[in-house]
Amino acid sequence: MAEETMPSPLRQKPVYRFAPSPNGLLHLGHALSAFLNHDMARDNDGRFLLRIEDIDQTRCTPELEQAIYDDLGWLGLDWEKPVRRQSDHFDEYRVALDRLIEAGLAYPAFLSRGETKAIVRIFEAEGGIWPRDPDGAPLYPAMDR
């Protein structure tokens, strides 16, 4: 009887992405990040994706989004089409959020980043130790939940 062999799993290509927000023009740091991810995708037979982080609908504009495409093209970079625009997926995010709320895993938060930082700063200046996540970022104040 011949030995049966299991087919090897298909190797998926690694995915690299660049995700700018169209709320201002790109700067050198953006260019470096785009180049690094683009080149890693090329060097590892991977995919290079562009994701437009346009959920801030007051600051993000179509003109600044077009400037991103123009600048990246001018730099000689190419990416898979279509580009994922975060604002095109609000309905999907709402469904996911509703599931988290139903499971009791989400809560409303109304403090700005600046307000949160001020609360943590005052608490720690008074000798307290603010709880932090594993990366060291302060946890959101429970007083606003």
PDB file of C-alpha atoms in Angstrom:
ATOM      1  CA  MET A   1       0.000   0.000   0.000  1.00  0.00           C
ATOM      2  CA  ALA A   2       1.412   3.381  -0.954  1.00  0.00           C
ATOM      3  CA  GLU A   3       2.120   5.820   1.837  1.00  0.00           C
ATOM      4  CA  GLU A   4      -0.356   8.658   1.851  1.00  0.00           C
ATOM      5  CA  THR A   5       1.017  12.113   2.290  1.00  0.00           C
ATOM      6  CA  MET A   6      -0.900  15.137   3.379  1.00  0.00           C
ATOM      7  CA  PRO A   7      -0.661  18.079   1.027  1.00  0.00           C
ATOM      8  CA  SER A   8       1.467  20.851   2.458  1.00  0.00           C
ATOM      9  CA  PRO A   9      -0.495  23.914   3.442  1.00  0.00           C
ATOM     10  CA  LEU A  10      -0.457  26.674   0.891  1.00  0.00           C
ATOM     11  CA  ARG A  11       2.067  29.305   1.747  1.00  0.00           C
ATOM     12  CA  GLN A  12       0.352  32.621   2.059  1.00  0.00           C
ATOM     13  CA  LYS A  13       2.240  35.675   0.964  1.00  0.00           C
ATOM     14  CA  PRO A  14       3.233  38.051   3.747  1.00  0.00           C
ATOM     15  CA  VAL A  15       1.282  41.290   3.754  1.00  0.00           C
ATOM     16  CA  TYR A  16       2.863  44.705   4.274  1.00  0.00           C
ATOM     17  CA  ARG A  17       0.890  47.898   4.359  1.00  0.00           C
ATOM     18  CA  PHE A  18       1.166  51.636   4.506  1.00  0.00           C
ATOM     19  CA  ALA A  19      -1.795  53.390   6.132  1.00  0.00           C
ATOM     20  CA  PRO A  20      -1.613  57.192   5.961  1.00  0.00           C
ATOM     21  CA  SER A  21      -4.373  59.575   7.004  1.00  0.00           C
ATOM     22  CA  PRO A  22      -5.295  62.141   4.357  1.00  0.00           C
ATOM     23  CA  ASN A  23      -5.351  65.008   6.853  1.00  0.00           C
ATOM     24  CA  GLY A  24      -2.100  66.609   5.723  1.00  0.00           C
ATOM     25  CA  LEU A  25       0.677  66.183   3.204  1.00  0.00           C
ATOM     26  CA  LEU A  26       3.098  63.270   3.502  1.00  0.00           C
ATOM     27  CA  HIS A  27       6.475  63.967   5.110  1.00  0.00           C
ATOM     28  CA  LEU A  28       9.835  62.186   5.036  1.00  0.00           C
ATOM     29  CA  GLY A  29       8.812  59.797   7.826  1.00  0.00           C
ATOM     30  CA  HIS A  30       5.838  58.704   5.752  1.00  0.00           C
ATOM     31  CA  ALA A  31       8.072  58.193   2.732  1.00  0.00           C
ATOM     32  CA  LEU A  32      10.507  56.070   4.760  1.00  0.00           C
ATOM     33  CA  SER A  33       7.693  53.917   6.142  1.00  0.00           C
ATOM     34  CA  ALA A  34       6.178  53.452   2.682  1.00  0.00           C
ATOM     35  CA  PHE A  35       9.582  52.555   1.170  1.00  0.00           C
ATOM     36  CA  LEU A  36      10.399  50.068   3.951  1.00  0.00           C
ATOM     37  CA  ASN A  37       7.078  48.242   3.658  1.00  0.00           C
ATOM     38  CA  HIS A  38       7.101  48.322  -0.141  1.00  0.00           C
ATOM     39  CA  ASP A  39      10.644  46.936  -0.274  1.00  0.00           C
ATOM     40  CA  MET A  40       9.964  44.245   2.345  1.00  0.00           C
ATOM     41  CA  ALA A  41       6.967  43.093   0.312  1.00  0.00           C
ATOM     42  CA  ARG A  42       9.085  42.963  -2.835  1.00  0.00           C
ATOM     43  CA  ASP A  43      12.001  41.193  -1.129  1.00  0.00           C
ATOM     44  CA  ASN A  44       9.761  38.585   0.550  1.00  0.00           C
ATOM     45  CA  ASP A  45       7.437  37.887  -2.382  1.00  0.00           C
ATOM     46  CA  GLY A  46       4.736  39.623  -0.386  1.00  0.00           C
ATOM     47  CA  ARG A  47       1.864  41.959  -0.959  1.00  0.00           C
ATOM     48  CA  PHE A  48       2.035  45.731  -0.480  1.00  0.00           C
ATOM     49  CA  LEU A  49      -1.277  47.300   0.466  1.00  0.00           C
ATOM     50  CA  LEU A  50      -2.279  50.922   0.808  1.00  0.00           C
ATOM     51  CA  ARG A  51      -5.002  51.609   3.368  1.00  0.00           C
ATOM     52  CA  ILE A  52      -6.398  55.116   3.638  1.00  0.00           C
ATOM     53  CA  GLU A  53      -7.210  56.023   7.255  1.00  0.00           C
ATOM     54  CA  ASP A  54      -9.940  58.538   6.454  1.00  0.00           C
ATOM     55  CA  ILE A  55     -12.294  58.067   9.394  1.00  0.00           C
ATOM     56  CA  ASP A  56     -11.715  61.627  10.671  1.00  0.00           C
ATOM     57  CA  GLN A  57     -14.218  63.146   8.301  1.00  0.00           C
ATOM     58  CA  THR A  58     -13.580  66.700   9.470  1.00  0.00           C
ATOM     59  CA  ARG A  59      -9.846  66.777   8.649  1.00  0.00           C
ATOM     60  CA  CYS A  60      -9.495  64.227   5.834  1.00  0.00           C
ATOM     61  CA  THR A  61     -10.147  65.545   2.340  1.00  0.00           C
ATOM     62  CA  PRO A  62     -10.283  64.048  -1.159  1.00  0.00           C
ATOM     63  CA  GLU A  63      -7.549  66.470  -2.222  1.00  0.00           C
ATOM     64  CA  LEU A  64      -5.162  65.230   0.480  1.00  0.00           C
ATOM     65  CA  GLU A  65      -6.018  61.611  -0.384  1.00  0.00           C
ATOM     66  CA  GLN A  66      -5.154  62.306  -4.030  1.00  0.00           C
ATOM     67  CA  ALA A  67      -1.900  63.924  -2.879  1.00  0.00           C
ATOM     68  CA  ILE A  68      -0.984  60.627  -1.149  1.00  0.00           C
ATOM     69  CA  TYR A  69      -1.480  58.680  -4.382  1.00  0.00           C
ATOM     70  CA  ASP A  70       0.455  61.312  -6.348  1.00  0.00           C
ATOM     71  CA  ASP A  71       3.366  61.416  -3.889  1.00  0.00           C
ATOM     72  CA  LEU A  72       3.687  57.627  -3.629  1.00  0.00           C
ATOM     73  CA  GLY A  73       3.556  57.345  -7.409  1.00  0.00           C
ATOM     74  CA  TRP A  74       6.208  60.040  -7.736  1.00  0.00           C
ATOM     75  CA  LEU A  75       8.381  58.012  -5.328  1.00  0.00           C
ATOM     76  CA  GLY A  76       8.039  55.077  -7.723  1.00  0.00           C
ATOM     77  CA  LEU A  77       5.941  52.905  -5.411  1.00  0.00           C
ATOM     78  CA  ASP A  78       3.062  50.728  -6.524  1.00  0.00           C
ATOM     79  CA  TRP A  79       0.404  48.934  -4.483  1.00  0.00           C
ATOM     80  CA  GLU A  80      -2.467  46.524  -4.912  1.00  0.00           C
ATOM     81  CA  LYS A  81      -5.755  47.919  -6.105  1.00  0.00           C
ATOM     82  CA  PRO A  82      -8.352  48.624  -4.964  1.00  0.00           C
ATOM     83  CA  VAL A  83      -7.127  50.711  -2.063  1.00  0.00           C
ATOM     84  CA  ARG A  84      -8.988  50.079   1.183  1.00  0.00           C
ATOM     85  CA  ARG A  85     -10.585  53.260   2.450  1.00  0.00           C
ATOM     86  CA  GLN A  86     -11.623  52.905   6.081  1.00  0.00           C
ATOM     87  CA  SER A  87     -14.665  55.178   5.620  1.00  0.00           C
ATOM     88  CA  ASP A  88     -16.093  52.673   3.119  1.00  0.00           C
ATOM     89  CA  HIS A  89     -16.449  50.124   5.928  1.00  0.00           C
ATOM     90  CA  PHE A  90     -18.366  52.022   8.640  1.00  0.00           C
ATOM     91  CA  ASP A  91     -21.299  49.574   8.393  1.00  0.00           C
ATOM     92  CA  GLU A  92     -19.000  46.581   9.002  1.00  0.00           C
ATOM     93  CA  TYR A  93     -17.401  48.332  11.977  1.00  0.00           C
ATOM     94  CA  ARG A  94     -20.860  49.090  13.412  1.00  0.00           C
ATOM     95  CA  VAL A  95     -21.824  45.393  13.225  1.00  0.00           C
ATOM     96  CA  ALA A  96     -18.589  44.407  14.995  1.00  0.00           C
ATOM     97  CA  LEU A  97     -19.074  47.116  17.631  1.00  0.00           C
ATOM     98  CA  ASP A  98     -22.649  45.987  18.277  1.00  0.00           C
ATOM     99  CA  ARG A  99     -21.390  42.437  18.882  1.00  0.00           C
ATOM    100  CA  LEU A 100     -18.803  43.738  21.370  1.00  0.00           C
ATOM    101  CA  ILE A 101     -21.439  45.826  23.163  1.00  0.00           C
ATOM    102  CA  GLU A 102     -23.822  42.850  23.357  1.00  0.00           C
ATOM    103  CA  ALA A 103     -21.013  40.763  24.857  1.00  0.00           C
ATOM    104  CA  GLY A 104     -20.261  43.459  27.451  1.00  0.00           C
ATOM    105  CA  LEU A 105     -16.786  44.049  26.010  1.00  0.00           C
ATOM    106  CA  ALA A 106     -17.175  47.704  24.993  1.00  0.00           C
ATOM    107  CA  TYR A 107     -18.023  50.860  26.874  1.00  0.00           C
ATOM    108  CA  PRO A 108     -18.535  54.491  25.874  1.00  0.00           C
ATOM    109  CA  ALA A 109     -15.544  56.802  26.296  1.00  0.00           C
ATOM    110  CA  PHE A 110     -15.892  60.558  26.175  1.00  0.00           C
ATOM    111  CA  LEU A 111     -12.550  61.859  27.421  1.00  0.00           C
ATOM    112  CA  SER A 112     -10.109  63.214  24.858  1.00  0.00           C
ATOM    113  CA  ARG A 113      -6.529  61.934  24.787  1.00  0.00           C
ATOM    114  CA  GLY A 114      -5.430  65.206  26.342  1.00  0.00           C
ATOM    115  CA  GLU A 115      -7.984  64.918  29.158  1.00  0.00           C
ATOM    116  CA  THR A 116      -6.936  61.333  29.827  1.00  0.00           C
ATOM    117  CA  LYS A 117      -3.246  62.305  29.936  1.00  0.00           C
ATOM    118  CA  ALA A 118      -4.038  65.156  32.342  1.00  0.00           C
ATOM    119  CA  ILE A 119      -5.919  62.841  34.719  1.00  0.00           C
ATOM    120  CA  VAL A 120      -3.043  60.331  34.696  1.00  0.00           C
ATOM    121  CA  ARG A 121      -0.437  63.090  35.153  1.00  0.00           C
ATOM    122  CA  ILE A 122      -2.269  64.565  38.172  1.00  0.00           C
ATOM    123  CA  PHE A 123      -2.837  61.148  39.728  1.00  0.00           C
ATOM    124  CA  GLU A 124       0.821  60.180  39.371  1.00  0.00           C
ATOM    125  CA  ALA A 125       2.035  63.616  40.553  1.00  0.00           C
ATOM    126  CA  GLU A 126       0.119  62.946  43.775  1.00  0.00           C
ATOM    127  CA  GLY A 127       2.074  59.709  44.249  1.00  0.00           C
ATOM    128  CA  GLY A 128      -0.371  57.268  42.705  1.00  0.00           C
ATOM    129  CA  ILE A 129       0.536  54.487  40.311  1.00  0.00           C
ATOM    130  CA  TRP A 130      -1.784  54.515  37.286  1.00  0.00           C
ATOM    131  CA  PRO A 131      -2.617  51.098  35.799  1.00  0.00           C
ATOM    132  CA  ARG A 132      -1.020  50.489  32.412  1.00  0.00           C
ATOM    133  CA  ASP A 133      -1.264  47.976  29.601  1.00  0.00           C
ATOM    134  CA  PRO A 134       1.653  45.607  28.836  1.00  0.00           C
ATOM    135  CA  ASP A 135       3.175  48.200  26.488  1.00  0.00           C
ATOM    136  CA  GLY A 136       3.137  50.846  29.223  1.00  0.00           C
ATOM    137  CA  ALA A 137       0.243  52.938  27.915  1.00  0.00           C
ATOM    138  CA  PRO A 138      -2.101  54.185  30.649  1.00  0.00           C
ATOM    139  CA  LEU A 139      -5.456  52.438  30.860  1.00  0.00           C
ATOM    140  CA  TYR A 140      -8.539  54.553  30.225  1.00  0.00           C
ATOM    141  CA  PRO A 141      -9.970  56.099  33.432  1.00  0.00           C
ATOM    142  CA  ALA A 142     -12.806  54.014  34.883  1.00  0.00           C
ATOM    143  CA  MET A 143     -14.489  57.215  36.097  1.00  0.00           C
ATOM    144  CA  ASP A 144     -15.788  57.853  32.556  1.00  0.00           C
ATOM    145  CA  ARG A 145     -17.366  54.426  32.048  1.00  0.00           C
TER     146      ARG A 145
END
